[in-house]
Coordinates of C-alpha atoms and ligand atoms in Angstrom, one line a residue:
X1 CA -56.4 37.4 6.5
X2 CA -52.7 37.8 6.1
X3 CA -50.5 34.9 7.3
X4 CA -48.3 35.0 10.4
X5 CA -44.6 35.3 9.9
X6 CA -42.0 32.7 11.0
X7 CA -38.3 33.1 10.8
X8 CA -35.4 31.0 12.0
X9 CA -31.8 30.2 11.2
X10 CA -28.7 28.2 11.9
X11 CA -25.0 29.2 11.8
X12 CA -23.0 27.4 9.2
X13 CA -20.3 26.3 11.7
X14 CA -20.3 22.6 11.1
X15 CA -22.5 19.6 10.5
X16 CA -26.0 19.9 12.1
X17 CA -26.8 17.3 14.7
X18 CA -30.0 15.6 16.0
X19 CA -30.1 18.3 18.7
X20 CA -30.6 20.9 16.0
X21 CA -33.1 18.8 14.3
X22 CA -35.4 17.9 17.2
X23 CA -34.8 21.2 19.0
X24 CA -35.6 23.5 16.0
X25 CA -35.6 22.1 12.4
X26 CA -38.4 19.6 13.0
X27 CA -40.7 22.5 14.1
X28 CA -39.7 24.4 11.0
X29 CA -41.0 21.6 8.8
X30 CA -44.2 21.3 10.7
X31 CA -44.9 25.0 10.3
X32 CA -44.1 24.9 6.6
X33 CA -46.5 22.0 6.2
X34 CA -49.4 23.6 8.1
X35 CA -49.3 26.6 5.7
X36 CA -50.6 29.2 8.2
X37 CA -47.2 30.9 8.2
X38 CA -45.0 32.7 5.7
X39 CA -41.8 30.8 6.6
X40 CA -38.2 32.2 6.3
X41 CA -35.2 30.0 6.9
X42 CA -31.8 31.6 7.0
X43 CA -28.2 30.5 6.8
X44 CA -26.7 32.8 9.5
X45 CA -23.3 33.2 7.8
X46 CA -22.5 36.6 9.3
X47 CA -23.1 35.2 12.7
X48 CA -20.8 32.3 11.8
X49 CA -18.1 34.7 10.9
X50 CA -17.4 35.1 14.6
X51 CA -16.3 31.5 14.6
X52 CA -15.2 30.6 11.0
X53 CA -12.5 32.9 9.6
X54 CA -11.4 30.9 6.6
X55 CA -12.9 31.5 3.2
X56 CA -12.9 27.9 1.9
X57 CA -14.5 26.7 5.1
X58 CA -17.1 29.4 5.2
X59 CA -18.1 28.7 1.5
X60 CA -18.2 24.9 2.1
X61 CA -20.1 25.1 5.4
X62 CA -22.7 27.5 3.9
X63 CA -23.3 25.2 0.9
X64 CA -23.5 22.1 3.1
X65 CA -26.1 23.8 5.3
X66 CA -28.3 24.7 2.4
X67 CA -28.1 21.1 1.2
X68 CA -29.1 20.0 4.7
X69 CA -32.1 22.4 4.8
X70 CA -33.3 20.9 1.5
X71 CA -32.6 17.3 2.5
X72 CA -34.8 17.6 5.6
X73 CA -37.6 18.9 3.5
X74 CA -37.4 22.7 3.5
X75 CA -39.2 23.4 0.2
X76 CA -38.1 26.6 -1.6
X77 CA -41.5 26.7 -3.3
X78 CA -43.2 27.1 0.1
X79 CA -40.5 28.9 2.2
X80 CA -38.0 31.6 1.6
X81 CA -34.5 30.1 2.0
X82 CA -31.7 32.6 2.0
X83 CA -28.2 33.5 3.2
X84 CA -28.0 36.3 5.7
X85 CA -25.0 38.0 3.9
X86 CA -27.1 38.2 0.7
X87 CA -29.4 40.8 2.4
X88 CA -27.3 43.8 3.5
X89 CA -30.3 45.3 5.3
X90 CA -29.4 42.9 8.2
X91 CA -26.1 44.5 9.0
X92 CA -27.4 48.0 8.3
X93 CA -30.2 47.6 10.7
X94 CA -27.8 46.1 13.3
X95 CA -25.9 49.4 13.2
X96 CA -29.0 51.4 13.7
X97 CA -29.9 49.2 16.7
X98 CA -26.3 49.5 18.1
X99 CA -27.0 53.2 18.5
X100 CA -30.0 52.6 20.8
X101 CA -28.3 49.8 22.8
X102 CA -26.2 50.2 25.9
X103 CA -23.1 48.3 26.7
X104 CA -24.2 47.2 30.2
X105 CA -27.3 45.7 28.5
X106 CA -25.2 43.6 26.1
X107 CA -22.9 42.6 28.9
X108 CA -25.8 40.8 30.5
X109 CA -26.0 38.3 27.6
X110 CA -25.3 34.7 28.6
X111 CA -23.0 34.1 25.6
X112 CA -21.0 37.2 26.5
X113 CA -20.8 36.3 30.2
X114 CA -19.7 32.7 29.4
X115 CA -16.9 33.9 27.1
X116 CA -15.8 36.4 29.7
X117 CA -15.8 33.8 32.5
X118 CA -13.5 31.7 30.3
X119 CA -11.2 34.7 29.9
X120 CA -11.7 34.6 26.2
X121 CA -10.8 37.6 24.1
X122 CA -14.2 38.8 22.8
X123 CA -14.6 40.4 19.4
X124 CA -17.0 43.3 18.9
X125 CA -18.9 41.0 16.6
X126 CA -19.4 38.5 19.4
X127 CA -20.4 41.3 21.8
X128 CA -23.0 42.6 19.2
X129 CA -24.3 39.1 18.3
X130 CA -27.7 39.6 19.8
X131 CA -28.2 42.9 18.0
X132 CA -27.5 41.3 14.6
X133 CA -29.9 38.6 15.5
X134 CA -32.6 41.1 16.5
X135 CA -32.1 42.7 13.1
X136 CA -32.6 39.3 11.4
X137 CA -35.9 38.8 13.2
X138 CA -37.3 42.3 13.1
X139 CA -36.7 43.1 9.5
X140 CA -39.3 40.5 8.5
X141 CA -42.1 41.6 10.9
X142 CA -41.6 38.1 12.4
X143 CA -44.3 36.7 14.8
X144 CA -42.7 33.4 15.7
X145 CA -39.1 32.2 16.0
X146 CA -38.8 28.4 16.5
X147 CA -35.5 27.6 18.3
X148 CA -34.0 25.6 21.1
X149 CA -33.8 26.8 24.7
X150 CA -30.3 28.3 24.2
X151 CA -31.7 31.0 22.0
X152 CA -34.4 32.1 24.4
X153 CA -32.4 35.1 25.7
X154 CA -31.7 36.2 22.1
X155 CA -35.3 36.4 21.3
X156 CA -35.9 38.5 24.5
X157 CA -33.1 40.8 23.2
X158 CA -35.0 41.2 19.9
X159 CA -38.2 42.0 21.8
X160 CA -36.5 44.6 24.0
X161 CA -34.8 46.2 21.0
X162 CA -38.1 46.4 19.1
X163 CA -39.7 48.0 22.1
X164 CA -36.9 50.5 22.6
X165 CA -37.0 51.5 19.0
X166 CA -40.8 51.9 19.0
X167 CA -40.5 54.1 22.1
X168 CA -37.8 56.2 20.6
X169 CA -39.0 56.6 17.0
X170 CA -42.6 55.5 16.9
X171 CA -44.4 52.2 16.3
X172 CA -42.3 50.3 13.7
X173 CA -41.7 46.8 14.9
X174 CA -43.9 43.8 16.0
X175 CA -42.7 42.0 19.1
X176 CA -41.7 38.5 18.1
X177 CA -42.3 35.4 20.3
X178 CA -39.9 32.5 20.7
X179 CA -41.3 29.0 20.1
X180 CA -39.6 26.6 22.3
X181 CA -41.0 23.1 22.8
X182 CA -40.4 22.0 26.4
X183 CA -39.8 18.3 25.7
X184 CA -37.1 19.0 23.1
X185 CA -35.8 22.4 24.3
X186 CA -32.4 20.8 25.3
X187 CA -31.5 17.6 23.5
X188 CA -28.6 15.8 25.4
X189 CA -25.5 14.6 23.7
X190 CA -23.5 11.4 24.1
X191 CA -22.1 12.6 27.5
X192 CA -25.5 13.6 28.9
X193 CA -24.7 17.3 28.6
X194 CA -26.5 19.5 26.0
X195 CA -25.7 18.3 22.5
X196 CA -23.5 20.9 20.9
X197 CA -21.0 21.2 18.0
X198 CA -18.5 22.7 20.4
X199 CA -18.7 19.9 23.0
X200 CA -17.8 17.0 20.7
X201 CA -20.8 15.0 21.9
X202 CA -23.0 15.1 18.8
X203 CA -24.8 12.6 16.7
X204 CA -24.7 14.3 13.3
X205 CA -28.0 14.4 11.5
X206 CA -26.6 12.9 8.3
X207 CA -24.3 10.4 9.9
X208 CA -23.1 7.3 8.1
X209 CA -24.0 4.0 9.7
X210 CA -20.5 3.8 11.0
X211 CA -20.7 7.2 12.6
X212 CA -24.0 6.2 14.2
X213 CA -22.4 3.1 15.7
X214 CA -19.4 5.0 16.9
X215 CA -21.5 7.8 18.5
X216 CA -23.9 5.4 20.2
X217 CA -21.1 3.2 21.5
X218 CA -19.5 6.3 23.0
X219 CA -22.6 7.2 25.0
X220 CA -21.6 7.4 28.6
X221 CA -23.6 4.7 30.5
X222 CA -24.4 5.0 34.2
X223 CA -23.3 1.7 35.6
X224 CA -25.2 2.1 38.8
X225 CA -28.8 2.0 37.6
X226 CA -30.7 -0.5 35.5
X227 CA -31.7 2.1 32.9
X228 CA -28.8 3.9 31.1
X229 CA -30.4 7.4 31.2
X230 CA -28.0 8.9 28.6
X231 CA -29.1 6.3 26.1
X232 CA -32.8 6.5 27.2
X233 CA -32.9 10.3 26.8
X234 CA -31.7 10.1 23.2
X235 CA -33.7 7.0 22.4
X236 CA -37.0 8.5 23.5
X237 CA -36.9 10.9 20.5
X238 CA -37.6 7.9 18.2
X239 CA -40.1 5.8 20.1
X240 CA -43.4 6.4 22.0
X241 CA -43.4 6.3 25.7
X242 CA -45.1 2.9 25.8
X243 CA -42.6 1.4 23.3
X244 CA -39.8 2.8 25.4
X245 CA -41.2 1.4 28.6
X246 CA -41.5 -2.1 27.2
X247 CA -38.1 -2.1 25.6
X248 CA -36.3 -0.7 28.7
X249 CA -38.3 -2.8 31.2
X250 CA -37.5 -6.0 29.3
X251 CA -33.8 -5.2 29.0
X252 CA -32.9 -3.9 32.5
X253 CA -29.1 -3.6 32.8
X254 CA -28.5 -4.9 29.2
X255 CA -26.8 -1.8 27.9
X256 CA -25.4 -3.5 24.8
X257 CA -28.9 -4.6 23.6
X258 CA -30.3 -1.2 24.3
X259 CA -27.5 0.6 22.5
X260 CA -28.0 -1.8 19.5
X261 CA -31.7 -1.0 19.5
X262 CA -30.8 2.8 19.5
X263 CA -28.4 2.3 16.6
X264 CA -31.2 0.6 14.5
X265 CA -33.7 3.3 15.3
X266 CA -31.2 6.1 14.5
X267 CA -30.2 4.4 11.2
X268 CA -33.9 3.9 10.3
X269 CA -34.5 7.6 10.8
X270 CA -31.2 8.9 9.3
X271 CA -30.9 6.6 6.2
X272 CA -33.6 8.2 4.0
X273 CA -32.3 11.7 5.0
X274 CA -28.8 10.7 4.1
X275 CA -29.9 9.3 0.8
X276 CA -31.9 12.4 -0.1
X277 CA -29.0 14.6 0.8
X278 CA -26.7 12.7 -1.5
X279 CA -29.1 13.2 -4.4
X280 CA -29.6 16.9 -3.7
X281 CA -25.8 17.6 -3.4
X282 CA -25.2 16.4 -7.0
X283 CA -27.1 19.4 -8.5
X284 CA -25.2 22.5 -7.4
X285 CA -26.8 24.6 -10.2
X286 CA -30.2 24.1 -8.8
X287 CA -28.9 24.9 -5.3
X288 CA -27.4 28.2 -6.5
X289 CA -30.7 29.1 -8.2
X290 CA -32.6 28.4 -5.1
X291 CA -30.3 30.7 -3.1
X292 CA -30.5 33.5 -5.7
X293 CA -34.3 33.3 -5.7
X294 CA -34.4 33.2 -1.9
X295 CA -32.1 36.2 -1.7
X296 CA -34.3 38.2 -4.1
X297 CA -37.4 37.4 -2.1
X298 CA -35.8 38.2 1.2
X299 CA -34.2 41.4 -0.1
X300 CA -37.6 42.7 -1.4
X301 CA -39.1 42.3 2.1
X302 CA -36.1 43.5 4.1
X303 CA -35.4 46.5 1.9
X304 CA -39.0 47.7 2.1
X305 CA -38.9 47.4 5.9
X306 CA -35.5 49.2 6.0
X307 CA -36.9 52.2 4.1
X308 CA -39.7 52.4 6.7
X309 CA -37.0 52.3 9.5
X310 CA -34.8 54.9 7.8
X311 CA -37.8 57.2 7.4
X312 CA -38.6 56.7 11.1
X313 CA -35.0 57.7 12.2
X314 CA -34.9 60.6 9.7
X315 CA -32.1 59.7 7.3
X316 CA -34.6 59.7 4.4
Ligands
AMP401 P1 -26.7 26.3 16.4 O1 -26.2 25.0 16.0 O2 -26.1 26.8 17.7 O3 -26.6 27.3 15.3 O4 -28.2 26.1 16.7 C1 -29.2 26.0 15.7 C2 -30.6 25.7 16.3 O5 -30.6 24.4 17.0 C3 -31.0 26.7 17.4 O6 -32.4 27.0 17.3 C4 -30.6 26.1 18.7 O7 -31.4 26.5 19.8 C5 -31.0 24.6 18.4 N1 -30.2 23.7 19.2 C6 -28.8 23.5 19.2 N2 -28.4 22.6 20.0 C7 -29.6 22.1 20.6 C8 -29.9 21.1 21.6 N3 -28.9 20.4 22.1 N4 -31.1 20.9 21.9 C9 -32.2 21.6 21.4 N5 -32.0 22.6 20.5 C10 -30.7 22.8 20.1
LIG402 N1 -28.2 32.6 17.0 C1 -28.8 31.4 16.4 C2 -28.0 30.2 16.8 O1 -26.9 30.3 17.3 C3 -28.8 31.5 14.9 C4 -29.6 32.7 14.4 C5 -29.1 33.8 13.9 C6 -31.0 32.8 14.5 N2 -30.1 34.6 13.5 C7 -31.3 34.1 13.9 C8 -32.0 32.0 14.9 C9 -32.6 34.5 13.8 C10 -33.3 32.4 14.8 C11 -33.6 33.7 14.3 O2 -28.5 29.1 16.8

């Protein structure tokens, strides 16, 4: 029986944080280990181009993110690890999808509505973001897309687009499913809001000890209750419910002790990742080779699918 197909990705827009890890990347590792899926993990650099428009920064961020993937345990022998821009079928398919997508439909996207509400000037790339993402997913006949809650609507756009194409040109695409784990769908940041690179409330996944201390000390504590909920909600990622209950029951109102305990738990978790990352980062030749191999594998799947699509629309 053929394996199911899994695909996910992250934009190289800055250092990943523990929200990215617990919301999405940890699930990637679990699927890679189970072995029932053909896993594909992408660096979404063309999506990042909407935010990063500086060649040095783009190059650096992409390289850093590949190192991050490897450091958490993405294994190029078991998964296809590739950069979106290395596989031109993604942007080509996005164009094809553009022609069957209406503007009012794209105007209903949360990301577009948020940008519009803030009176931001929106690029055509930002407007079309969900269509490029639909292409990323559908080119690989993906069954499952493990992501955080904020990506739910994008997966629905991919499903709708697949359905619309199938209705117009004949059965070509599978309908993918989002995999969102309720308990970790929205990891809060140091201010209690969703942890996000753009909110300045992150705990970076590969933080130094000093950065961990600084981030934890900046967690906004609620001085009215006995339990500092913003600390608790991050802390529970690292301890069982029983352990958490004992720790927080025994230290009611003692915010400093609880924050110090969180610092230790975070450092215990991050230290080995940080050390592995330092080792991997030294060998840029191997990293380049991994990306070349990944690009070749991804291209051979995507190009085959694109030929099928081009036949369906009648350009070949
Ligand atoms: P991004 O950093 O926006 O490219 O997100 C990469 C992945 O991490 C996506 O699957 C997001 O849904 C997920 N993610 C980002 N922030 C959070 C968060 N605070 N909680 C849970 N998942 C998140
Ligand atoms: N939009 C995703 C994010 O911001 C990144 C992404 C691009 C993605 N293409 C994808 C995620 C395909 C899953 C599948 O996090």
